[in-house]
Tab-separated table of C-alpha atoms in Angstrom:
chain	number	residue	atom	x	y	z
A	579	UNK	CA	22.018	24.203	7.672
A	580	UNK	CA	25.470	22.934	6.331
A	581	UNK	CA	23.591	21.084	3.336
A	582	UNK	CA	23.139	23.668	1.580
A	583	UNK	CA	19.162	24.403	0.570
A	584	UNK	CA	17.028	21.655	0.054
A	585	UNK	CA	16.385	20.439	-3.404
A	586	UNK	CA	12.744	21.550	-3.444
A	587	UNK	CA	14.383	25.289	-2.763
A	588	UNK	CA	17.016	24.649	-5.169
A	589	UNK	CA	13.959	23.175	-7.719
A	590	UNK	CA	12.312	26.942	-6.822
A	591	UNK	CA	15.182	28.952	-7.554
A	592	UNK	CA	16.225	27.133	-10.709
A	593	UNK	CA	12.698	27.835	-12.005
A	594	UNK	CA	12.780	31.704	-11.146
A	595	UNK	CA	16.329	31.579	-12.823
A	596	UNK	CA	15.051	30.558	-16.003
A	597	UNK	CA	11.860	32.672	-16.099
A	598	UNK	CA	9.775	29.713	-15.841
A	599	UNK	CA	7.608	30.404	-12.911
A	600	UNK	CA	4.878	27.592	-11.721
A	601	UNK	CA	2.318	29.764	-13.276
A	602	UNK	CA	3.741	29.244	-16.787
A	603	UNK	CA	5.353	25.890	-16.004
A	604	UNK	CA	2.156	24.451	-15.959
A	605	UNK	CA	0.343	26.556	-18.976
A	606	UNK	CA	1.966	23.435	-21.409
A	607	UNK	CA	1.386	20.430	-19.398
A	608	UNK	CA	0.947	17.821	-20.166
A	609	UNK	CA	3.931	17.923	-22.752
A	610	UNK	CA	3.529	14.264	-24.117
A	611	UNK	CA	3.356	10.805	-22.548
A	612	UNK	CA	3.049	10.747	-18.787
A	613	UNK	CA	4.406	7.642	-17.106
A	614	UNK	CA	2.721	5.892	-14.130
A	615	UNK	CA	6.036	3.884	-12.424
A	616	UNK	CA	4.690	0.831	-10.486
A	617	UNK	CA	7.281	-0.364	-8.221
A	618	UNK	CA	6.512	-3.812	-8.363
A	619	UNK	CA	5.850	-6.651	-10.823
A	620	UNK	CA	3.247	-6.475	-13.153
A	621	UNK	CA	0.182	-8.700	-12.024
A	622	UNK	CA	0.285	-7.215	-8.603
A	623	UNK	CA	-2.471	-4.687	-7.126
A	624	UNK	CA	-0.584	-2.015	-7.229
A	625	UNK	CA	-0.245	-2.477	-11.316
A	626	UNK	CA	-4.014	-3.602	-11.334
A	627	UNK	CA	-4.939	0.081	-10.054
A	628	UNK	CA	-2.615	1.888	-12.235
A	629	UNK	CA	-3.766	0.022	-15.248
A	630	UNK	CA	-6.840	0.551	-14.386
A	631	UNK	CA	-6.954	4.175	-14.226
A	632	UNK	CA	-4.402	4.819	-17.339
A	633	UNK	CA	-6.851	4.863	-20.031
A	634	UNK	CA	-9.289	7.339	-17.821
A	635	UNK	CA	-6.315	9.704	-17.119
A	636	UNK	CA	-5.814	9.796	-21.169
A	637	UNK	CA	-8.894	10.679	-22.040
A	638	UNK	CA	-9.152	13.661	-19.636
A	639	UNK	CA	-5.215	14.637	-20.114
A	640	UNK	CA	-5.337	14.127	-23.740
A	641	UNK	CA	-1.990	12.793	-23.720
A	642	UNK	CA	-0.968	8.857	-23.529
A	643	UNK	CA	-0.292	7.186	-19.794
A	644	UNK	CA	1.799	4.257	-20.052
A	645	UNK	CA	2.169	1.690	-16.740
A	646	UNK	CA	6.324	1.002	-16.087
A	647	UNK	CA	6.599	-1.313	-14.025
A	648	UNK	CA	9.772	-1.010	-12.144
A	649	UNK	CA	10.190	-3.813	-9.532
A	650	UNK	CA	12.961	-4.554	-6.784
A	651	UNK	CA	13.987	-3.273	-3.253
A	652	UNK	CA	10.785	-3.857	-1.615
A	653	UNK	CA	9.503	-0.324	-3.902
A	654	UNK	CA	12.537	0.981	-3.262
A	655	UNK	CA	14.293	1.001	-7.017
A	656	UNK	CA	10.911	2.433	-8.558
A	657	UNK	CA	10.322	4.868	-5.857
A	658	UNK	CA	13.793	5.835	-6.524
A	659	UNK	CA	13.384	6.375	-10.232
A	660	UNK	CA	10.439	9.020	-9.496
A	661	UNK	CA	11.966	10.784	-6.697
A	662	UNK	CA	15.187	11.492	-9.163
A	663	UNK	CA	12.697	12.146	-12.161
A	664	UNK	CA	12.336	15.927	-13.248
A	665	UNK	CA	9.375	17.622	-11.476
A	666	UNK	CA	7.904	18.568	-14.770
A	667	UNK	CA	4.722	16.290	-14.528
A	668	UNK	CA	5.472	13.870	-16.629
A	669	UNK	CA	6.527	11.014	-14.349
A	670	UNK	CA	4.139	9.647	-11.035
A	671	UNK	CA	4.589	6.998	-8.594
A	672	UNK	CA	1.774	4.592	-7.758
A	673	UNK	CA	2.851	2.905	-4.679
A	674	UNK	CA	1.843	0.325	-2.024
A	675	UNK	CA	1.363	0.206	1.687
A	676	UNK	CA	5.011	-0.994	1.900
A	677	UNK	CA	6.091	2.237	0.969
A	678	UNK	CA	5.700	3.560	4.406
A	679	UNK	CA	8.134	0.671	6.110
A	680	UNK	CA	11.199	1.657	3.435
A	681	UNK	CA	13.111	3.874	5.635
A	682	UNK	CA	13.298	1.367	8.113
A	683	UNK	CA	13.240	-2.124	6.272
A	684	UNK	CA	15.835	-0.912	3.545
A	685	UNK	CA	19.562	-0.089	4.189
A	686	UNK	CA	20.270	2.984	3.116
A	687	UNK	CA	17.451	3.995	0.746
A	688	UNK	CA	18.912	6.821	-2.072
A	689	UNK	CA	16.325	8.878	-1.165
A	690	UNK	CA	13.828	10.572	1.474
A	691	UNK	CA	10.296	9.831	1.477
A	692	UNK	CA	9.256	13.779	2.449
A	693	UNK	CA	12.077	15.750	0.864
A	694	UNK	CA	12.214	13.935	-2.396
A	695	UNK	CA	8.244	12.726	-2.918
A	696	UNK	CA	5.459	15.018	-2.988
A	697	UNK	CA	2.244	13.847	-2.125
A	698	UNK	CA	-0.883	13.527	-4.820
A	699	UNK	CA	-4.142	11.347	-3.675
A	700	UNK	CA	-4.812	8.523	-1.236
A	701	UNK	CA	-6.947	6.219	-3.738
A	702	UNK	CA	-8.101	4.152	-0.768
A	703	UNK	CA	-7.071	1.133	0.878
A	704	UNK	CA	-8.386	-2.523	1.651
A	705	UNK	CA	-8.206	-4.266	5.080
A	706	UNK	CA	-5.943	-7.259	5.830
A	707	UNK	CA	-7.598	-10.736	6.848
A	708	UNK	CA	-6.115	-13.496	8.734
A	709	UNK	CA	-7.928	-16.985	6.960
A	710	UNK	CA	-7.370	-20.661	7.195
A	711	UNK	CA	-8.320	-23.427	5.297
A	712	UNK	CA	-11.761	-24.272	6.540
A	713	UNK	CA	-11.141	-28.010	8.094
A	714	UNK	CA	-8.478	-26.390	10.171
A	715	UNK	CA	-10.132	-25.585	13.866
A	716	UNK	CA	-10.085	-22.281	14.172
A	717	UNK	CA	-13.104	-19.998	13.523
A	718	UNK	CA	-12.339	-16.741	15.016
A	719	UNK	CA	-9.019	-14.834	16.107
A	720	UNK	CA	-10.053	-16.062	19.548
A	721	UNK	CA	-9.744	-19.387	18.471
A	722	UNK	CA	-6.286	-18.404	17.066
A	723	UNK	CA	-5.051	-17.258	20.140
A	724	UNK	CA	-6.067	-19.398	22.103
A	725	UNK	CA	-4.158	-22.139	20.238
A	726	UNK	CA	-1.353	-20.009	19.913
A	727	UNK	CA	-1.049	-19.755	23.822
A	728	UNK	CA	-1.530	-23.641	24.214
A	729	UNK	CA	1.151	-24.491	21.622
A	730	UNK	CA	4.197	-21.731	21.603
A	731	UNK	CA	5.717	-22.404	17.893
A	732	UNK	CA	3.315	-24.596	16.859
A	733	UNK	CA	0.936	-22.461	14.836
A	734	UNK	CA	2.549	-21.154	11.828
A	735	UNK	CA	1.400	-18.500	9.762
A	736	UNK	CA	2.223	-16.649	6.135
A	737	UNK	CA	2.549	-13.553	4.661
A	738	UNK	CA	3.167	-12.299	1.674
A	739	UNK	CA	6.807	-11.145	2.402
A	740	UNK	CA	9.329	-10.481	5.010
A	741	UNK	CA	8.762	-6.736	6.241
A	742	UNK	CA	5.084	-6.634	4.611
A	743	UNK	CA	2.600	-4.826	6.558
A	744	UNK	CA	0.901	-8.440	7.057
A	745	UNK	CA	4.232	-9.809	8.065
A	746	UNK	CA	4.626	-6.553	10.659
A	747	UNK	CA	0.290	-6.876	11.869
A	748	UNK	CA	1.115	-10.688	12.880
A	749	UNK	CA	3.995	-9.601	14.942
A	750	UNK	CA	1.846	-6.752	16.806
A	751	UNK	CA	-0.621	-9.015	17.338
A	752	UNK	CA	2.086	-11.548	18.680
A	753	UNK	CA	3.273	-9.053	20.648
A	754	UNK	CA	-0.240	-7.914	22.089
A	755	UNK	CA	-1.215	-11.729	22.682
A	756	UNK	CA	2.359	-12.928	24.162
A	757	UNK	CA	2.123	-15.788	21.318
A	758	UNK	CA	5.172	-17.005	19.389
A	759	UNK	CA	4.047	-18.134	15.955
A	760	UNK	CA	6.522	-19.469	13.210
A	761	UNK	CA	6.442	-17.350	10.045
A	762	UNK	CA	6.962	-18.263	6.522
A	763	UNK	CA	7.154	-15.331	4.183
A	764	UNK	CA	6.653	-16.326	0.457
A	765	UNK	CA	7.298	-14.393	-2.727
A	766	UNK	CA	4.205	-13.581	-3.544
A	767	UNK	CA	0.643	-14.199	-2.331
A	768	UNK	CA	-0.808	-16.929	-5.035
A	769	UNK	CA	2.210	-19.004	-3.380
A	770	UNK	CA	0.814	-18.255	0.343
A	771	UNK	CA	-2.754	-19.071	-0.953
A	772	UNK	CA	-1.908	-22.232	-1.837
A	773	UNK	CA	-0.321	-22.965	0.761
A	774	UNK	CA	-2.841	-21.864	3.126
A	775	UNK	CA	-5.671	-23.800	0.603
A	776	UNK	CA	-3.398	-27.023	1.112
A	777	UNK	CA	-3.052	-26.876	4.625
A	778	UNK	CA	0.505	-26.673	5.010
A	779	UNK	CA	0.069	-23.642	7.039
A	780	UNK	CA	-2.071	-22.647	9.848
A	781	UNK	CA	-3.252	-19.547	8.434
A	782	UNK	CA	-2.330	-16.679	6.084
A	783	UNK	CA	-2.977	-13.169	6.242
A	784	UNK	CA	-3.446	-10.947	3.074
A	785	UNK	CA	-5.172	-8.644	1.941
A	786	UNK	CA	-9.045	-9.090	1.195
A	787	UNK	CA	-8.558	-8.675	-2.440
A	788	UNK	CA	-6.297	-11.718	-2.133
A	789	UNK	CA	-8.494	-13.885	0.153
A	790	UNK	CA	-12.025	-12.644	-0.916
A	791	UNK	CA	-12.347	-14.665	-3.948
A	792	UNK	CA	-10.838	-17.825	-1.760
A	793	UNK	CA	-12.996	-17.278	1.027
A	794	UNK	CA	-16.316	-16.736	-1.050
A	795	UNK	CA	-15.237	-19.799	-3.156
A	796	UNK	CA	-15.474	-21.957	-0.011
A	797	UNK	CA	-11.861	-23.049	0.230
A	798	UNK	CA	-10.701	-19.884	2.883
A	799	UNK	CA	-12.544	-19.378	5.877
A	800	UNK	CA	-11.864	-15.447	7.265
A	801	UNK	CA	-10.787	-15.600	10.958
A	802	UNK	CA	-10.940	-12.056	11.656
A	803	UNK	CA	-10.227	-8.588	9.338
A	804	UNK	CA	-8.364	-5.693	10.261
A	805	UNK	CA	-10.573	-2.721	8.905
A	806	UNK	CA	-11.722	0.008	11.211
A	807	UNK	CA	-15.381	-1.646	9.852
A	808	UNK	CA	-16.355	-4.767	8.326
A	809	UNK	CA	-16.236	-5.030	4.560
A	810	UNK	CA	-19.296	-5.762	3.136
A	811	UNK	CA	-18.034	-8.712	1.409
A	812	UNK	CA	-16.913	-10.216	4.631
A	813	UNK	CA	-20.236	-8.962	6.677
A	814	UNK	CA	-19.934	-11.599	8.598
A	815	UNK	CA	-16.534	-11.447	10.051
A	816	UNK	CA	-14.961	-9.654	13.188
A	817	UNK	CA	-12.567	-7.146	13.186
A	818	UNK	CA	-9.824	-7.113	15.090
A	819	UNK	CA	-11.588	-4.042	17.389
A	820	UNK	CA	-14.591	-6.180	17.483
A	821	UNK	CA	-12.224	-9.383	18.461
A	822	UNK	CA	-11.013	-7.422	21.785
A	823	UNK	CA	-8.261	-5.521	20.313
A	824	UNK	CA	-8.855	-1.842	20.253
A	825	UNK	CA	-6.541	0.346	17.433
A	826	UNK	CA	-4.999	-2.989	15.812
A	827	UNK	CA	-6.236	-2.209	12.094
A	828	UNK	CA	-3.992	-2.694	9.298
A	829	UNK	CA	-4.863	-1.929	5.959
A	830	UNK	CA	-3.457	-2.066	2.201
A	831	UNK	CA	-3.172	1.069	0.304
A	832	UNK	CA	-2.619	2.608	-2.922
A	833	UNK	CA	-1.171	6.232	-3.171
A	834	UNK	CA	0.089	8.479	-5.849
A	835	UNK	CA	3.090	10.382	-5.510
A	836	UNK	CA	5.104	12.775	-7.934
A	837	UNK	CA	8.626	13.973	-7.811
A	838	UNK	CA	9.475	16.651	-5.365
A	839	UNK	CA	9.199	20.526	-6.717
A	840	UNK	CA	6.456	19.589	-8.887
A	841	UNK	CA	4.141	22.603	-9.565
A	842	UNK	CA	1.027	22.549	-7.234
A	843	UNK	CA	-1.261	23.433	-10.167
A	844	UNK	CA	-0.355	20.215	-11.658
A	845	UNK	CA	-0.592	18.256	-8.893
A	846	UNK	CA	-4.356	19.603	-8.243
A	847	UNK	CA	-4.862	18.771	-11.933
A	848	UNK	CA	-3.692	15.320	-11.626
A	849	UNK	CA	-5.659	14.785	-8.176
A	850	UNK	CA	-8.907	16.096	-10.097
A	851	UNK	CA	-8.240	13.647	-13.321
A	852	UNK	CA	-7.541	10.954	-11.081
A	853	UNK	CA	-10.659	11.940	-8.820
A	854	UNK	CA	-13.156	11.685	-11.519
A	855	UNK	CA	-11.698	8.471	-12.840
A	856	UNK	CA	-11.717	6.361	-10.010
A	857	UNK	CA	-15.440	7.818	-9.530
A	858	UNK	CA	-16.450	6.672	-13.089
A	859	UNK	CA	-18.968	4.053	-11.978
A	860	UNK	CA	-17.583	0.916	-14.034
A	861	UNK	CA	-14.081	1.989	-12.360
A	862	UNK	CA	-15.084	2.421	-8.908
A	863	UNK	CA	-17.235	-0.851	-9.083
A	864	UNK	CA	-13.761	-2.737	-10.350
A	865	UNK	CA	-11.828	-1.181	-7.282
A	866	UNK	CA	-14.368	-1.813	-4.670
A	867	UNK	CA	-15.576	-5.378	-5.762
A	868	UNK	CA	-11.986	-6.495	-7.367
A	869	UNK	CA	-9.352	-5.278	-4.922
A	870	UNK	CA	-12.608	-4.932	-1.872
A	871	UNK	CA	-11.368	-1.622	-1.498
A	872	UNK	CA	-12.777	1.505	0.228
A	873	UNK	CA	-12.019	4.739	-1.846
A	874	UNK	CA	-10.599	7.652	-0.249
A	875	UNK	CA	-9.537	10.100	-3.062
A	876	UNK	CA	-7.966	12.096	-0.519
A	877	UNK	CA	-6.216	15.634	-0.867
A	878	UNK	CA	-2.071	15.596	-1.111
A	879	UNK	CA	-2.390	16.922	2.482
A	880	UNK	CA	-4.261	13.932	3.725
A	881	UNK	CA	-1.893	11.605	1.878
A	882	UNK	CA	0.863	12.983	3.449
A	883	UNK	CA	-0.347	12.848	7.373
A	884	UNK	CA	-1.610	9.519	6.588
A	885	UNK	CA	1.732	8.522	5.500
A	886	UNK	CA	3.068	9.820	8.325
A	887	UNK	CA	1.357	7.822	10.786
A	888	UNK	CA	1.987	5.055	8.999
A	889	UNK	CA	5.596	5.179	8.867
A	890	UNK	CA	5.590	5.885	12.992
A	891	UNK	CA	3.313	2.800	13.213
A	892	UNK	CA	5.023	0.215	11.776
A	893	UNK	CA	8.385	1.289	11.253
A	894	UNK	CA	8.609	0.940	14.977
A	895	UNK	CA	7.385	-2.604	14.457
A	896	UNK	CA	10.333	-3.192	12.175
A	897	UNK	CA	13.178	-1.494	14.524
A	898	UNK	CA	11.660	-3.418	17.512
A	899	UNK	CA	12.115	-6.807	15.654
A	900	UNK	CA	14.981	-6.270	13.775
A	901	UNK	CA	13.286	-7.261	10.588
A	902	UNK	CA	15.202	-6.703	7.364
A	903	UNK	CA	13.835	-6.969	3.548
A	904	UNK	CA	13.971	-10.098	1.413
């Protein structure tokens, strides 16, 4: 390998130089304030999770957790600060389901999802939902479709962003339906909401923590939700398997990462302090009725296969449409 060794060896070797194997690496951790780096905006749900779980993680750590929220690059500048952070512990990465289109949607990322990232917990994730404003005449995906087919370029849609995994479901589901609908990516999704509450759009597709609130308010009606099974807060709405279109789910998701070479006893004790957080019952009521999510609470292992298939999944999407970042 004309690299030289990979930084994880490298990480490894520096350790055994030094005398500090994992075993005692980990004997004085955690060694002060931990940081949870959120690489978006604050307001987001990727910063509602982590500040959710911050004050659980300091009580069993016994050491602060402070939220920095580090925004830009579609996750990519955050993500970035973690993967160059020291392995000690100290610093984690709560990400988004964009994190799995990066390689793809961003030029040249600074670093490498595997080799620089190790993997912690899968929290869980929350399906996606196509909805319209409820005057509009559509009242399943059928009805979308069908629509779609009768007037090429005449249905519009939004997402939250260019390269978003709701931006990159609509074009699969273009693709599977031989429809050609206009999209209008926004900065955000209270902007597509409002749109999609106006009627300046067709429809919108977000995530159900975004439209659940809408559509149980009355002013979003859910067309069709891309879960493997119906959320229980949207019992009475197709998926997309039910709708006729076998293996089309898409899903939002939270996981935790930590810099690469980080020991594995830390990482277990970070999974575990994270496990019995998000399984407090006022916290796991928050996720599941707030961002509508299902709670996984996975292994690193599962994280990282899951990650994995999403990256083959939908970075293809992105290299078959040419679709850059924002």
């Amino acid at each position: 390998m004309n690299q030289g060794i990979t930084r994880r060896a490298a990480l490894a070797l520096g350790g055994a130089s030094l005398g500090l194997p994992a075993a005692r690496a980990q004997e004085g951790w955690p060694g002060g304030p931990l940081r949870i780096v959120v690489p978006f905006a604050a307001g987001g749900s990727t910063d509602a999770v982590a500040r959710l779980v911050s004050p659980g993680l300091t009580q069993r750590l016994g050491h602060p957790v402070v939220v920095e929220n580090r925004s830009g690059g579609a996750g990519a500048i955050g993500t970035d600060v973690v993967a160059k952070a020291r392995p000690d512990g100290q610093t984690w990465l709560l990400t988004f389901d964009s994190h799995a289109v990066m390689p793809d949607l961003v030029p040249n990322l600074p670093f490498n999802l595997t080799r620089d990232l190790d993997p912690v917990m899968l929290i869980g994730g929350a399906p996606y939902v196509i909805a319209t404003r409820p005057d509009k005449p559509y009242r399943n995906l059928a009805d979308l479709v069908a629509a779609a087919k009768a007037r090429p370029d005449g249905v519009s849609y939004g997402s939250t962003g260019n390269g978003t995994i709701g931006h990159l479901t609509m074009m699969l589901l273009q693709s599977r339906t031989g429809t050609s609908m206009p999209h209008l990516a926004y900065r955000g999704g209270g902007l597509a909401v409002n749109d999609a509450v106006a009627g300046h759009i067709e429809v919108m597709i977000g995530s159900a923590a975004l439209v659940a609130p809408h559509i149980a308010g009355g002013t979003l009606r859910a067309l069709v939700q891309f879960g493997p099974t119906r959320l229980p807060a949207l019992a009475a709405v197709q998926t997309a398997e039910e709708a006729g279109f076998p293996g089309l789910q898409a899903e939002a998701w939270w996981g935790v990462f930590a810099p690469a070479g980080t020991p594995a006893p830390i990482i277990a004790r970070m999974n575990a302090a994270l496990r019995e957080t998000l399984t407090e019952e006022r916290v796991r009521q928050q996720m599941e009725e707030t961002q509508q999510a299902r709670l996984a609470l996975s292994d690193p292992d599962t994280l990282r296969s899951f990650v994995d298939r999403q990256v083959e999944v939908w970075g293809r999407i992105v290299r078959e449409n040419r679709i850059k970042a924002d």
